[in-house]
Amino acid sequence: MGHMLLFSLIIGLASALVLIPFSKNKSEEKKQPKSKFLIAVIILLFLGVFVFYYVTNLDRNLSSLWILAVIITAAGAVLATGKERIIKAVLFLASLAIAVIFLSAFLFNAGEKYEIAKMDVKTEIETFDENETPASVPPQFARNKMKKAFGQVPNTSYYELGNLQIQKVNGEYVYIAPVEFSGFFKWLNGDETPGYFTISATDSSANPKFIKAEMVYTPSSYFSKNIERHIRMQYPQYIFHGDVQLEIDDEGKPHYIRSYGEFVSARNGFEVKGIVAVDPKTGNTKDYPLKDVPSFIDGAVSPEVVSLQNSYFGNYIHGFWNSKFGKKDVKLPSDEGTEANVSPIFDENGEMFYFTDFTSPKEGVDSMLGYSLTNSRTGEATYYTGNLEESYMDSQGALQIIEKKFIEKKWDGEMPVLYNFYGEASWLTPVLDANGFLQNYFIVSAANPEISVYASTPNEALKLYKTALQRGGGTVDGSSKAEEKQISGTVVRVYKERNGDFTSISFLLNNRQSYVISSEISPMAIYLQEGDLVKVKYLDTGESFLPAKELVIEGLE
């Protein structure tokens, strides 16, 4: 608070000296304005500056005063006379020139923005390991379950559920949402919030848990206890971008964080440099450069920052004017993400990335031009072009397929994420009903939209998808570690299931291993019986049911 008071006083005094005329006018008897008037103007300007910066939480750098400088110098030049008017007119022209530079900066720094957001380019992400479970519970569904469990919160009427975000805590992927005050008077009476909710991001049947953890400095608190204002008071000159986020350490202790950085040029654009972390109970703060961010923090780079960088990368490859007119090589980031138009996902090492797909600026085109993964701790990003010989459907196209598939039930998809399943670029999308409850998981090939399946869990959908790819002639290459093998044995059990125009045959051999094959690949497989001697060529993916590529039944071939 002391910094703000001093800043406001200095600006108020300087503004008053520019605004008030000191030169002698022929109609005036006194050479200088009355001291009481000067003091009154200083006080009014001081109060105005103080209120403005307190309410807006704007950074207190001199460059943030450019609008005030234009107004004050213009008024000062008008009120002054003689040589004083000339001096103040020069000040006005200087402040006006600075204003023009600030207002037009976006026209000239597009190249710098692109260089900041420039990504490594690769063809395709590695194949997904079928033994892993993707973090595929949609946030809307998780939020609905948390709301239904809100009775666990003491003095429930005081609070409401805060923003939801995903994180890895103690090796598990979970959604976290703080309990927030539901209004000003509830804050006056409550003083502190009681804790936060967590729920699994991989198991849709899991129930939310309420964790007690008193928090005084929160987004829903007021005055000096408001978390964003508290951070600004501690770091008056830092440039922040994005909302505050709640991060939980492995002991369950909550921490609020916010990304900070610097302008690209002339108070325009943003480049992330680090985070500020706050203990919401004590208010203790500490800033960390990105390279020194504590290991428990997954989202050091806020989703808003990543969304901004994606915009730079997609739009400004050939400068600002090209992004508006020629649009050569321009690609637009999708707005289908779950957090600020991006979707957080985790790789096989447990590292969090923000996923975004890019599409053409041409209207009516649902073909994907590529997709990006941005490391949520470092901000480093990779752009994947996909197989250049194929045309991939974008996330909007996947959502449209789901909408048409369940048009009578009025179900919609949420949080589409592109995976490499069995060597096939594929969209995995949770499907929700009109009330926001999870109904199934839908998988559709990005290159061959006619190949699609859905099931109650991601793993069940993956099994069906494997068979669908075999039927549709897709590439079932298994995981990145899959190896093609061959075995002979006796059939112990057989299960046949009709899937569209073909039959899926699952069978158990006397080696206690199960296999699955489609009749489209091996038509004679429909005659398979218990006791048959067979030769099987399969992919060793490590799954319970291994995908067979060839089946020979002794006596029938």
Coordinates of C-alpha atoms in Angstrom, one line a residue:
M1 CA 0.0 0.0 0.0
G2 CA 2.9 2.4 0.8
H3 CA 4.2 2.1 -2.8
M4 CA 0.8 2.9 -4.2
L5 CA 0.4 6.0 -2.0
L6 CA 3.9 7.3 -2.9
F7 CA 3.3 6.6 -6.6
S8 CA -0.1 8.4 -6.5
L9 CA 1.4 11.3 -4.7
I10 CA 4.3 11.8 -7.1
I11 CA 2.0 11.5 -10.1
G12 CA -0.5 13.8 -8.6
L13 CA 2.1 16.4 -7.9
A14 CA 3.7 16.2 -11.3
S15 CA 0.3 16.4 -13.0
A16 CA -0.7 19.4 -11.0
L17 CA 2.6 21.2 -12.0
V18 CA 1.8 20.6 -15.7
L19 CA -1.9 21.4 -15.5
I20 CA -1.8 24.6 -13.5
P21 CA -0.6 27.8 -15.4
F22 CA 2.2 29.6 -13.7
S23 CA 2.9 32.4 -16.3
K24 CA 1.6 35.9 -15.7
N25 CA -1.6 36.9 -17.6
K26 CA -2.4 40.5 -18.4
S27 CA -5.8 40.2 -16.7
E28 CA -4.3 38.7 -13.6
E29 CA -2.9 40.7 -10.7
K30 CA -0.9 37.8 -9.2
K31 CA 2.0 36.0 -10.8
Q32 CA 1.3 32.6 -9.4
P33 CA -1.9 30.7 -8.7
K34 CA -3.2 30.5 -5.2
S35 CA -1.5 27.9 -3.1
K36 CA -4.8 26.6 -1.8
F37 CA -5.9 25.9 -5.4
L38 CA -2.6 24.1 -6.2
I39 CA -3.0 21.9 -3.1
A40 CA -6.6 21.1 -4.0
V41 CA -5.6 20.1 -7.5
I42 CA -2.8 17.9 -6.2
I43 CA -5.2 16.2 -3.7
L44 CA -7.8 15.5 -6.4
L45 CA -5.2 14.1 -8.8
F46 CA -3.7 12.0 -6.0
L47 CA -7.1 10.6 -5.1
G48 CA -7.9 10.0 -8.8
V49 CA -4.7 8.1 -9.5
F50 CA -4.9 6.1 -6.3
V51 CA -8.5 5.0 -7.0
F52 CA -7.8 4.1 -10.6
Y53 CA -4.8 1.9 -9.8
Y54 CA -6.5 0.3 -6.8
V55 CA -9.6 -0.6 -8.7
T56 CA -8.0 -1.7 -12.0
N57 CA -4.9 -3.5 -10.5
L58 CA -2.9 -2.1 -13.3
D59 CA 0.9 -2.3 -13.1
R60 CA 2.4 0.9 -11.7
N61 CA 5.0 1.5 -14.3
L62 CA 5.5 5.0 -15.9
S63 CA 4.5 3.6 -19.3
S64 CA 1.0 2.9 -17.9
L65 CA 0.4 6.7 -17.5
W66 CA 0.4 7.5 -21.2
I67 CA -3.3 8.3 -21.4
L68 CA -3.1 10.5 -18.4
A69 CA 0.0 12.2 -19.8
V70 CA -1.9 13.1 -23.0
I71 CA -4.9 14.5 -21.1
I72 CA -2.9 16.5 -18.6
T73 CA -0.3 18.0 -21.1
A74 CA -3.2 18.9 -23.5
A75 CA -5.1 20.7 -20.7
G76 CA -1.9 22.3 -19.4
A77 CA -1.0 23.7 -22.9
V78 CA -4.5 25.1 -23.3
L79 CA -4.5 26.9 -19.9
A80 CA -1.0 28.2 -20.1
T81 CA 0.2 31.4 -21.9
G82 CA 3.3 32.7 -23.5
K83 CA 6.5 30.6 -23.3
E84 CA 4.9 28.3 -20.8
R85 CA 2.3 27.3 -23.4
I86 CA 5.1 26.5 -25.9
I87 CA 6.9 24.3 -23.3
K88 CA 3.7 22.5 -22.4
A89 CA 2.7 22.2 -26.0
V90 CA 6.0 20.4 -26.7
L91 CA 5.2 18.1 -23.7
F92 CA 1.8 17.4 -25.2
L93 CA 3.3 16.6 -28.6
A94 CA 5.8 14.2 -27.0
S95 CA 3.1 12.4 -25.0
L96 CA 1.0 12.3 -28.2
A97 CA 3.8 10.7 -30.1
I98 CA 4.2 8.1 -27.3
A99 CA 0.5 7.4 -27.5
V100 CA 0.7 6.8 -31.2
I101 CA 3.6 4.4 -30.7
F102 CA 1.6 2.5 -28.1
L103 CA -1.6 2.4 -30.1
S104 CA 0.1 1.3 -33.3
A105 CA 2.6 -1.2 -31.8
F106 CA 0.5 -4.2 -32.9
L107 CA 1.0 -3.2 -36.5
F108 CA 4.8 -3.5 -36.2
N109 CA 5.7 -6.1 -33.6
A110 CA 3.8 -9.1 -35.2
G111 CA 7.2 -10.5 -36.3
E112 CA 8.5 -10.3 -32.7
K113 CA 5.4 -12.0 -31.4
Y114 CA 5.8 -14.8 -34.0
E115 CA 9.4 -15.4 -33.0
I116 CA 8.5 -15.6 -29.3
A117 CA 5.7 -18.2 -30.1
K118 CA 7.7 -20.1 -32.8
M119 CA 7.4 -23.9 -32.3
D120 CA 9.5 -26.9 -33.2
V121 CA 7.8 -28.8 -36.0
K122 CA 7.3 -32.6 -36.1
T123 CA 5.0 -34.9 -38.1
E124 CA 3.1 -36.9 -35.5
I125 CA 3.0 -37.6 -31.8
E126 CA 4.1 -41.0 -30.5
T127 CA 1.6 -43.8 -30.4
F128 CA -0.5 -43.9 -27.2
D129 CA 0.3 -46.7 -24.8
E130 CA -2.9 -48.8 -24.4
N131 CA -1.9 -49.7 -20.9
E132 CA -2.4 -46.1 -19.8
T133 CA -5.7 -44.4 -19.1
P134 CA -6.1 -40.9 -20.6
A135 CA -7.3 -38.1 -18.3
S136 CA -10.6 -38.1 -20.1
V137 CA -13.3 -37.1 -17.5
P138 CA -14.8 -33.9 -18.9
P139 CA -14.6 -30.9 -16.6
Q140 CA -18.3 -30.1 -16.9
F141 CA -19.1 -33.6 -15.6
A142 CA -16.6 -33.3 -12.8
R143 CA -18.0 -29.9 -11.8
N144 CA -21.5 -31.3 -11.7
K145 CA -20.5 -34.0 -9.3
M146 CA -18.7 -31.5 -7.1
K147 CA -21.8 -29.4 -6.9
K148 CA -23.9 -32.4 -5.8
A149 CA -21.3 -33.0 -3.1
F150 CA -21.3 -29.4 -1.9
G151 CA -23.2 -30.4 1.3
Q152 CA -19.8 -31.5 2.7
V153 CA -18.8 -27.9 3.0
P154 CA -19.6 -26.3 6.4
N155 CA -21.9 -23.2 6.3
T156 CA -22.7 -24.1 2.7
S157 CA -24.9 -21.0 2.1
Y158 CA -21.7 -18.8 2.4
Y159 CA -19.9 -20.4 -0.5
E160 CA -19.9 -21.5 -4.2
L161 CA -17.7 -23.6 -6.3
G162 CA -14.7 -21.9 -7.9
N163 CA -12.9 -22.5 -11.2
L164 CA -12.0 -26.1 -12.1
Q165 CA -8.6 -27.2 -13.3
I166 CA -6.6 -30.4 -13.7
Q167 CA -3.4 -31.3 -11.9
K168 CA -1.3 -34.3 -11.0
V169 CA -1.1 -34.9 -7.3
N170 CA 0.8 -37.8 -5.8
G171 CA 0.9 -39.5 -9.1
E172 CA -2.8 -39.3 -9.8
Y173 CA -4.6 -37.0 -12.2
V174 CA -7.3 -35.0 -10.5
Y175 CA -9.5 -32.0 -11.0
I176 CA -9.3 -29.3 -8.3
A177 CA -11.8 -26.6 -7.5
P178 CA -11.6 -24.2 -4.6
V179 CA -14.6 -23.2 -2.5
E180 CA -15.3 -19.5 -3.0
F181 CA -17.4 -16.8 -1.3
S182 CA -20.8 -16.3 -2.9
G183 CA -20.9 -12.5 -2.3
F184 CA -19.6 -9.5 -0.5
F185 CA -21.6 -9.9 2.7
K186 CA -20.8 -13.6 2.8
W187 CA -17.1 -12.6 2.7
L188 CA -17.7 -10.2 5.6
N189 CA -19.2 -12.9 7.7
G190 CA -17.0 -15.8 6.6
D191 CA -13.6 -14.1 6.6
E192 CA -12.0 -17.3 5.1
T193 CA -12.9 -20.1 2.8
P194 CA -12.9 -23.7 4.2
G195 CA -11.0 -25.7 1.5
Y196 CA -11.3 -27.3 -1.9
F197 CA -12.7 -30.3 -3.8
T198 CA -10.8 -32.9 -5.7
I199 CA -12.1 -35.7 -8.1
S200 CA -10.4 -38.2 -10.3
A201 CA -9.8 -37.0 -13.9
T202 CA -9.5 -40.6 -15.2
D203 CA -12.3 -42.5 -13.4
S204 CA -15.8 -41.2 -14.2
S205 CA -17.2 -43.4 -11.3
A206 CA -15.1 -41.7 -8.6
N207 CA -16.8 -39.3 -6.2
P208 CA -15.5 -35.9 -5.2
K209 CA -13.7 -35.3 -1.9
F210 CA -13.7 -32.2 0.1
I211 CA -10.4 -31.2 1.7
K212 CA -10.3 -28.8 4.6
A213 CA -7.7 -26.0 4.1
E214 CA -8.5 -22.5 5.3
M215 CA -7.8 -19.8 2.7
V216 CA -7.9 -16.1 3.5
Y217 CA -6.5 -14.7 0.3
T218 CA -8.8 -15.8 -2.5
P219 CA -10.2 -14.6 -5.9
S220 CA -13.7 -14.0 -4.2
S221 CA -12.3 -12.1 -1.2
Y222 CA -12.5 -8.3 -1.2
F223 CA -10.1 -5.3 -0.7
S224 CA -6.6 -6.3 0.5
K225 CA -7.7 -10.0 0.9
N226 CA -8.4 -10.3 -2.8
I227 CA -5.7 -12.5 -4.2
E228 CA -5.0 -10.6 -7.4
R229 CA -4.9 -7.2 -5.5
H230 CA -2.6 -8.8 -2.8
I231 CA -0.2 -10.0 -5.5
R232 CA -0.3 -6.6 -7.2
M233 CA 0.6 -4.9 -3.9
Q234 CA 3.6 -7.1 -3.4
Y235 CA 4.7 -6.8 -7.0
P236 CA 3.6 -3.3 -8.2
Q237 CA 5.6 -3.3 -11.5
Y238 CA 5.2 -6.9 -12.6
I239 CA 3.3 -7.6 -15.8
F240 CA 0.7 -10.4 -15.3
H241 CA -1.4 -12.3 -17.8
G242 CA -4.1 -14.8 -17.1
D243 CA -6.1 -15.7 -14.1
V244 CA -4.8 -16.9 -10.8
Q245 CA -4.8 -20.7 -10.5
L246 CA -5.0 -23.0 -7.5
E247 CA -2.1 -25.6 -7.3
I248 CA -2.0 -28.4 -4.6
D249 CA 1.3 -29.8 -3.4
D250 CA 1.8 -33.5 -2.5
E251 CA 0.9 -32.8 1.1
G252 CA -2.5 -31.3 0.0
K253 CA -1.6 -27.7 0.8
P254 CA -3.1 -25.2 -1.6
H255 CA -1.1 -22.4 -3.3
Y256 CA -2.4 -19.7 -5.7
I257 CA -0.1 -18.9 -8.6
R258 CA -0.1 -16.4 -11.4
S259 CA 2.1 -16.1 -14.5
Y260 CA 4.1 -12.9 -15.0
G261 CA 6.3 -11.7 -17.9
E262 CA 7.0 -8.7 -20.0
F263 CA 5.5 -6.8 -22.9
V264 CA 6.9 -7.6 -26.4
S265 CA 7.1 -3.8 -27.1
A266 CA 5.3 -0.6 -26.3
R267 CA 2.9 -2.2 -23.7
N268 CA 1.7 -4.6 -26.4
G269 CA 2.0 -8.4 -26.5
F270 CA 3.2 -10.7 -23.8
E271 CA 6.1 -13.1 -23.1
V272 CA 5.9 -15.3 -20.0
K273 CA 9.0 -15.3 -17.6
G274 CA 7.8 -16.9 -14.4
I275 CA 5.2 -17.2 -11.7
V276 CA 4.3 -15.6 -8.4
A277 CA 3.1 -18.1 -5.7
V278 CA 1.0 -17.2 -2.7
D279 CA 0.2 -19.1 0.5
P280 CA -3.6 -18.3 0.6
K281 CA -3.7 -18.7 4.4
T282 CA -0.8 -16.4 5.4
G283 CA -0.4 -14.3 2.3
N284 CA 3.3 -15.0 2.0
T285 CA 4.4 -14.6 -1.6
K286 CA 7.4 -15.6 -3.7
D287 CA 8.3 -15.3 -7.3
Y288 CA 10.0 -18.0 -9.4
P289 CA 11.5 -17.8 -12.9
L290 CA 10.1 -20.6 -15.0
K291 CA 13.3 -22.7 -14.7
D292 CA 13.0 -22.7 -10.9
V293 CA 9.3 -23.4 -10.5
P294 CA 8.6 -26.0 -7.7
S295 CA 8.0 -29.5 -9.1
F296 CA 4.4 -29.8 -7.7
I297 CA 3.2 -26.9 -9.9
D298 CA 1.9 -28.2 -13.2
G299 CA 0.4 -25.1 -14.7
A300 CA 3.2 -22.5 -14.4
V301 CA 2.3 -21.1 -17.8
S302 CA -1.4 -20.2 -17.6
P303 CA -3.8 -21.4 -20.3
E304 CA -4.5 -17.7 -21.2
V305 CA -0.7 -17.3 -22.0
V306 CA -0.7 -20.4 -24.2
S307 CA -3.8 -19.3 -26.0
L308 CA -2.1 -16.0 -26.7
Q309 CA 1.0 -17.7 -28.0
N310 CA -1.0 -20.0 -30.2
S311 CA -2.6 -16.9 -31.7
Y312 CA 0.8 -15.4 -32.4
F313 CA 2.1 -18.5 -34.0
G314 CA -1.0 -19.1 -36.2
N315 CA -1.6 -15.6 -37.3
Y316 CA 1.7 -13.7 -37.6
I317 CA 3.9 -16.0 -39.7
H318 CA 4.1 -13.3 -42.4
G319 CA 3.3 -10.3 -40.3
F320 CA 0.2 -8.4 -39.2
W321 CA -1.2 -7.3 -42.5
N322 CA -1.0 -10.8 -44.0
S323 CA -3.1 -12.1 -41.0
K324 CA -5.9 -9.7 -42.1
F325 CA -5.8 -9.8 -45.9
G326 CA -3.6 -12.3 -47.8
K327 CA -3.7 -14.9 -45.0
K328 CA -0.9 -16.9 -46.6
D329 CA 0.0 -19.8 -44.3
V330 CA -2.3 -18.5 -41.6
K331 CA -3.8 -21.1 -39.3
L332 CA -6.4 -20.4 -36.7
P333 CA -6.2 -22.1 -33.2
S334 CA -9.4 -23.9 -32.2
D335 CA -11.7 -22.4 -29.5
E336 CA -12.9 -25.9 -28.4
G337 CA -10.5 -26.2 -25.4
T338 CA -11.7 -26.5 -21.9
E339 CA -9.5 -23.7 -20.4
A340 CA -9.0 -20.5 -22.3
N341 CA -9.4 -22.4 -25.6
V342 CA -6.7 -25.0 -24.8
S343 CA -7.1 -28.5 -23.3
P344 CA -4.7 -29.8 -20.6
I345 CA -3.5 -33.3 -21.2
F346 CA -0.7 -35.5 -19.7
D347 CA 1.9 -37.5 -21.5
E348 CA 3.3 -41.0 -20.6
N349 CA 5.8 -39.3 -18.2
G350 CA 3.1 -37.5 -16.3
E351 CA 4.0 -34.1 -17.7
M352 CA 1.2 -31.7 -18.5
F353 CA 0.8 -30.1 -21.9
Y354 CA -1.8 -27.8 -23.4
F355 CA -3.4 -29.2 -26.6
T356 CA -4.7 -27.0 -29.4
D357 CA -5.7 -27.9 -33.0
F358 CA -5.3 -25.4 -35.9
T359 CA -7.7 -25.0 -38.8
S360 CA -8.0 -23.0 -42.0
P361 CA -9.2 -19.3 -41.8
K362 CA -11.5 -20.2 -44.8
E363 CA -15.1 -20.5 -43.6
G364 CA -16.8 -23.9 -44.0
V365 CA -13.6 -25.8 -43.9
D366 CA -13.3 -28.4 -41.1
S367 CA -9.9 -29.8 -42.1
M368 CA -7.2 -29.6 -39.5
L369 CA -3.9 -28.0 -40.6
G370 CA -2.0 -29.3 -37.5
Y371 CA -2.0 -29.3 -33.7
S372 CA 0.3 -28.1 -31.0
L373 CA 1.4 -29.3 -27.5
T374 CA 2.8 -26.7 -25.1
N375 CA 4.6 -27.7 -22.0
S376 CA 2.7 -26.2 -19.1
R377 CA 5.8 -25.7 -17.0
T378 CA 8.3 -24.3 -19.5
G379 CA 6.1 -22.9 -22.2
E380 CA 8.0 -24.7 -24.9
A381 CA 5.8 -25.9 -27.7
T382 CA 5.8 -28.3 -30.6
Y383 CA 3.6 -28.1 -33.7
Y384 CA 2.6 -31.4 -35.4
T385 CA 1.7 -31.3 -39.0
G386 CA 0.2 -34.8 -39.0
N387 CA 0.6 -37.1 -42.0
L388 CA 0.9 -34.7 -44.9
E389 CA -0.5 -37.3 -47.3
E390 CA -3.8 -37.4 -45.4
S391 CA -6.4 -34.7 -44.6
Y392 CA -7.2 -34.6 -40.9
M393 CA -10.6 -33.5 -39.5
D394 CA -10.4 -30.8 -36.9
S395 CA -12.0 -30.8 -33.4
Q396 CA -15.1 -28.9 -34.7
G397 CA -15.6 -31.7 -37.3
A398 CA -15.4 -34.4 -34.6
L399 CA -18.0 -32.5 -32.4
Q400 CA -20.3 -32.2 -35.4
I401 CA -20.1 -36.0 -36.0
I402 CA -21.1 -36.6 -32.4
E403 CA -24.0 -34.1 -32.6
K404 CA -25.4 -35.9 -35.6
K405 CA -24.8 -39.4 -34.1
F406 CA -26.9 -38.5 -31.0
I407 CA -29.2 -35.9 -32.6
E408 CA -32.3 -37.5 -31.2
K409 CA -30.9 -37.7 -27.6
K410 CA -29.5 -34.2 -27.9
W411 CA -26.1 -35.3 -26.6
D412 CA -22.9 -33.2 -27.3
G413 CA -19.2 -33.8 -27.1
E414 CA -16.8 -31.9 -24.9
M415 CA -13.0 -31.7 -24.7
P416 CA -12.0 -33.4 -27.9
V417 CA -8.3 -34.4 -27.8
L418 CA -6.3 -35.9 -30.6
Y419 CA -4.4 -39.1 -29.8
N420 CA -2.3 -41.5 -31.9
F421 CA -4.3 -44.8 -31.3
Y422 CA -2.7 -47.8 -33.0
G423 CA -0.9 -45.6 -35.4
E424 CA -4.1 -43.8 -36.4
A425 CA -4.7 -40.1 -35.6
S426 CA -7.9 -40.2 -33.6
W427 CA -10.2 -37.9 -31.7
L428 CA -11.2 -39.0 -28.2
T429 CA -14.2 -37.1 -26.9
P430 CA -16.4 -37.5 -23.8
V431 CA -20.2 -37.3 -24.7
L432 CA -22.5 -35.5 -22.2
D433 CA -26.3 -35.3 -22.1
A434 CA -28.3 -32.0 -21.8
N435 CA -27.8 -32.0 -18.0
G436 CA -24.0 -32.3 -18.3
F437 CA -23.8 -35.9 -17.2
L438 CA -21.3 -38.3 -18.9
Q439 CA -22.9 -40.8 -21.2
N440 CA -20.0 -42.4 -23.2
Y441 CA -16.7 -41.9 -24.8
F442 CA -16.6 -41.4 -28.6
I443 CA -13.5 -42.2 -30.7
V444 CA -13.4 -41.2 -34.4
S445 CA -10.5 -41.4 -36.9
A446 CA -9.3 -38.0 -37.9
A447 CA -8.3 -39.2 -41.4
N448 CA -11.3 -41.6 -41.9
P449 CA -14.3 -40.2 -40.1
E450 CA -16.4 -43.1 -41.1
I451 CA -14.5 -45.2 -38.5
S452 CA -15.9 -44.4 -35.1
V453 CA -17.0 -46.2 -31.9
Y454 CA -18.3 -45.3 -28.5
A455 CA -18.4 -47.1 -25.1
S456 CA -18.9 -46.4 -21.4
T457 CA -15.2 -46.1 -20.6
P458 CA -12.1 -45.0 -22.6
N459 CA -10.5 -48.4 -22.4
E460 CA -13.7 -50.2 -23.7
A461 CA -13.9 -47.7 -26.5
L462 CA -10.2 -48.4 -27.4
K463 CA -11.0 -52.1 -27.7
L464 CA -13.9 -51.5 -30.0
Y465 CA -11.8 -49.0 -32.0
K466 CA -9.1 -51.5 -32.6
T467 CA -11.6 -53.8 -34.2
A468 CA -13.2 -51.0 -36.1
L469 CA -9.8 -50.1 -37.6
Q470 CA -9.4 -53.7 -38.7
R471 CA -12.8 -53.6 -40.3
G472 CA -12.1 -50.3 -42.0
G473 CA -8.7 -51.0 -43.2
G474 CA -7.0 -48.7 -40.7
T475 CA -3.5 -49.2 -39.4
V476 CA -3.5 -51.2 -36.2
D477 CA 0.1 -50.9 -35.3
G478 CA -0.3 -51.2 -31.6
S479 CA 1.7 -49.2 -29.2
S480 CA 5.1 -47.8 -29.9
K481 CA 6.6 -50.9 -28.3
A482 CA 4.4 -53.4 -30.1
E483 CA 6.1 -56.3 -31.8
E484 CA 4.6 -58.7 -34.3
K485 CA 4.7 -62.3 -33.2
Q486 CA 3.3 -65.7 -34.2
I487 CA 2.0 -68.6 -32.0
S488 CA 0.2 -71.9 -32.4
G489 CA -2.2 -73.4 -30.0
T490 CA -5.6 -74.9 -29.2
V491 CA -8.7 -72.8 -28.8
V492 CA -10.2 -73.0 -25.3
R493 CA -13.1 -70.5 -25.5
V494 CA -14.7 -68.4 -28.3
Y495 CA -16.9 -65.3 -28.2
K496 CA -18.4 -63.8 -31.3
E497 CA -20.1 -60.4 -31.6
R498 CA -21.7 -58.7 -34.5
N499 CA -20.3 -55.3 -35.3
G500 CA -22.1 -53.7 -38.4
D501 CA -21.4 -55.8 -41.5
F502 CA -18.7 -57.9 -39.8
T503 CA -18.2 -60.1 -36.8
S504 CA -15.6 -59.5 -34.0
I505 CA -14.2 -62.9 -32.8
S506 CA -12.5 -63.0 -29.4
F507 CA -10.8 -66.3 -28.4
L508 CA -8.7 -67.8 -25.7
L509 CA -5.8 -70.2 -26.4
N510 CA -4.4 -72.9 -24.1
N511 CA -1.5 -70.5 -23.3
R512 CA -4.2 -68.5 -21.3
Q513 CA -3.8 -65.5 -23.6
S514 CA -6.8 -63.9 -25.4
Y515 CA -6.9 -62.6 -28.9
V516 CA -9.3 -60.6 -31.1
I517 CA -9.8 -60.5 -34.9
S518 CA -12.4 -59.2 -37.3
S519 CA -14.1 -61.4 -39.9
E520 CA -13.2 -58.6 -42.5
I521 CA -9.5 -59.5 -42.0
S522 CA -10.1 -63.3 -41.7
P523 CA -13.5 -64.3 -43.1
M524 CA -12.9 -68.0 -42.1
A525 CA -12.7 -66.9 -38.4
I526 CA -16.5 -67.0 -38.1
Y527 CA -16.2 -70.8 -38.1
L528 CA -13.8 -70.9 -35.2
Q529 CA -14.7 -73.4 -32.5
E530 CA -13.4 -74.6 -29.2
G531 CA -10.8 -77.3 -29.7
D532 CA -9.6 -76.0 -33.1
L533 CA -5.8 -75.9 -33.6
V534 CA -4.8 -72.5 -34.9
K535 CA -1.8 -70.4 -36.0
V536 CA -2.1 -66.7 -35.0
K537 CA -0.1 -63.8 -36.1
Y538 CA -0.6 -60.9 -33.6
L539 CA 0.8 -57.7 -32.2
D540 CA 2.2 -57.9 -28.7
T541 CA 0.7 -54.7 -27.3
G542 CA 0.6 -56.0 -23.7
E543 CA -3.2 -55.8 -23.5
S544 CA -5.6 -58.4 -22.2
F545 CA -6.9 -59.0 -25.8
L546 CA -4.1 -58.9 -28.3
P547 CA -5.0 -57.7 -31.9
A548 CA -4.6 -60.6 -34.4
K549 CA -3.5 -59.8 -37.9
E550 CA -3.9 -63.3 -39.3
L551 CA -5.7 -66.5 -38.2
V552 CA -5.2 -69.9 -39.8
I553 CA -7.5 -72.7 -38.6
E554 CA -6.0 -76.2 -39.1
G555 CA -8.2 -78.2 -41.5
L556 CA -10.1 -75.2 -42.9
E557 CA -7.2 -73.5 -44.7

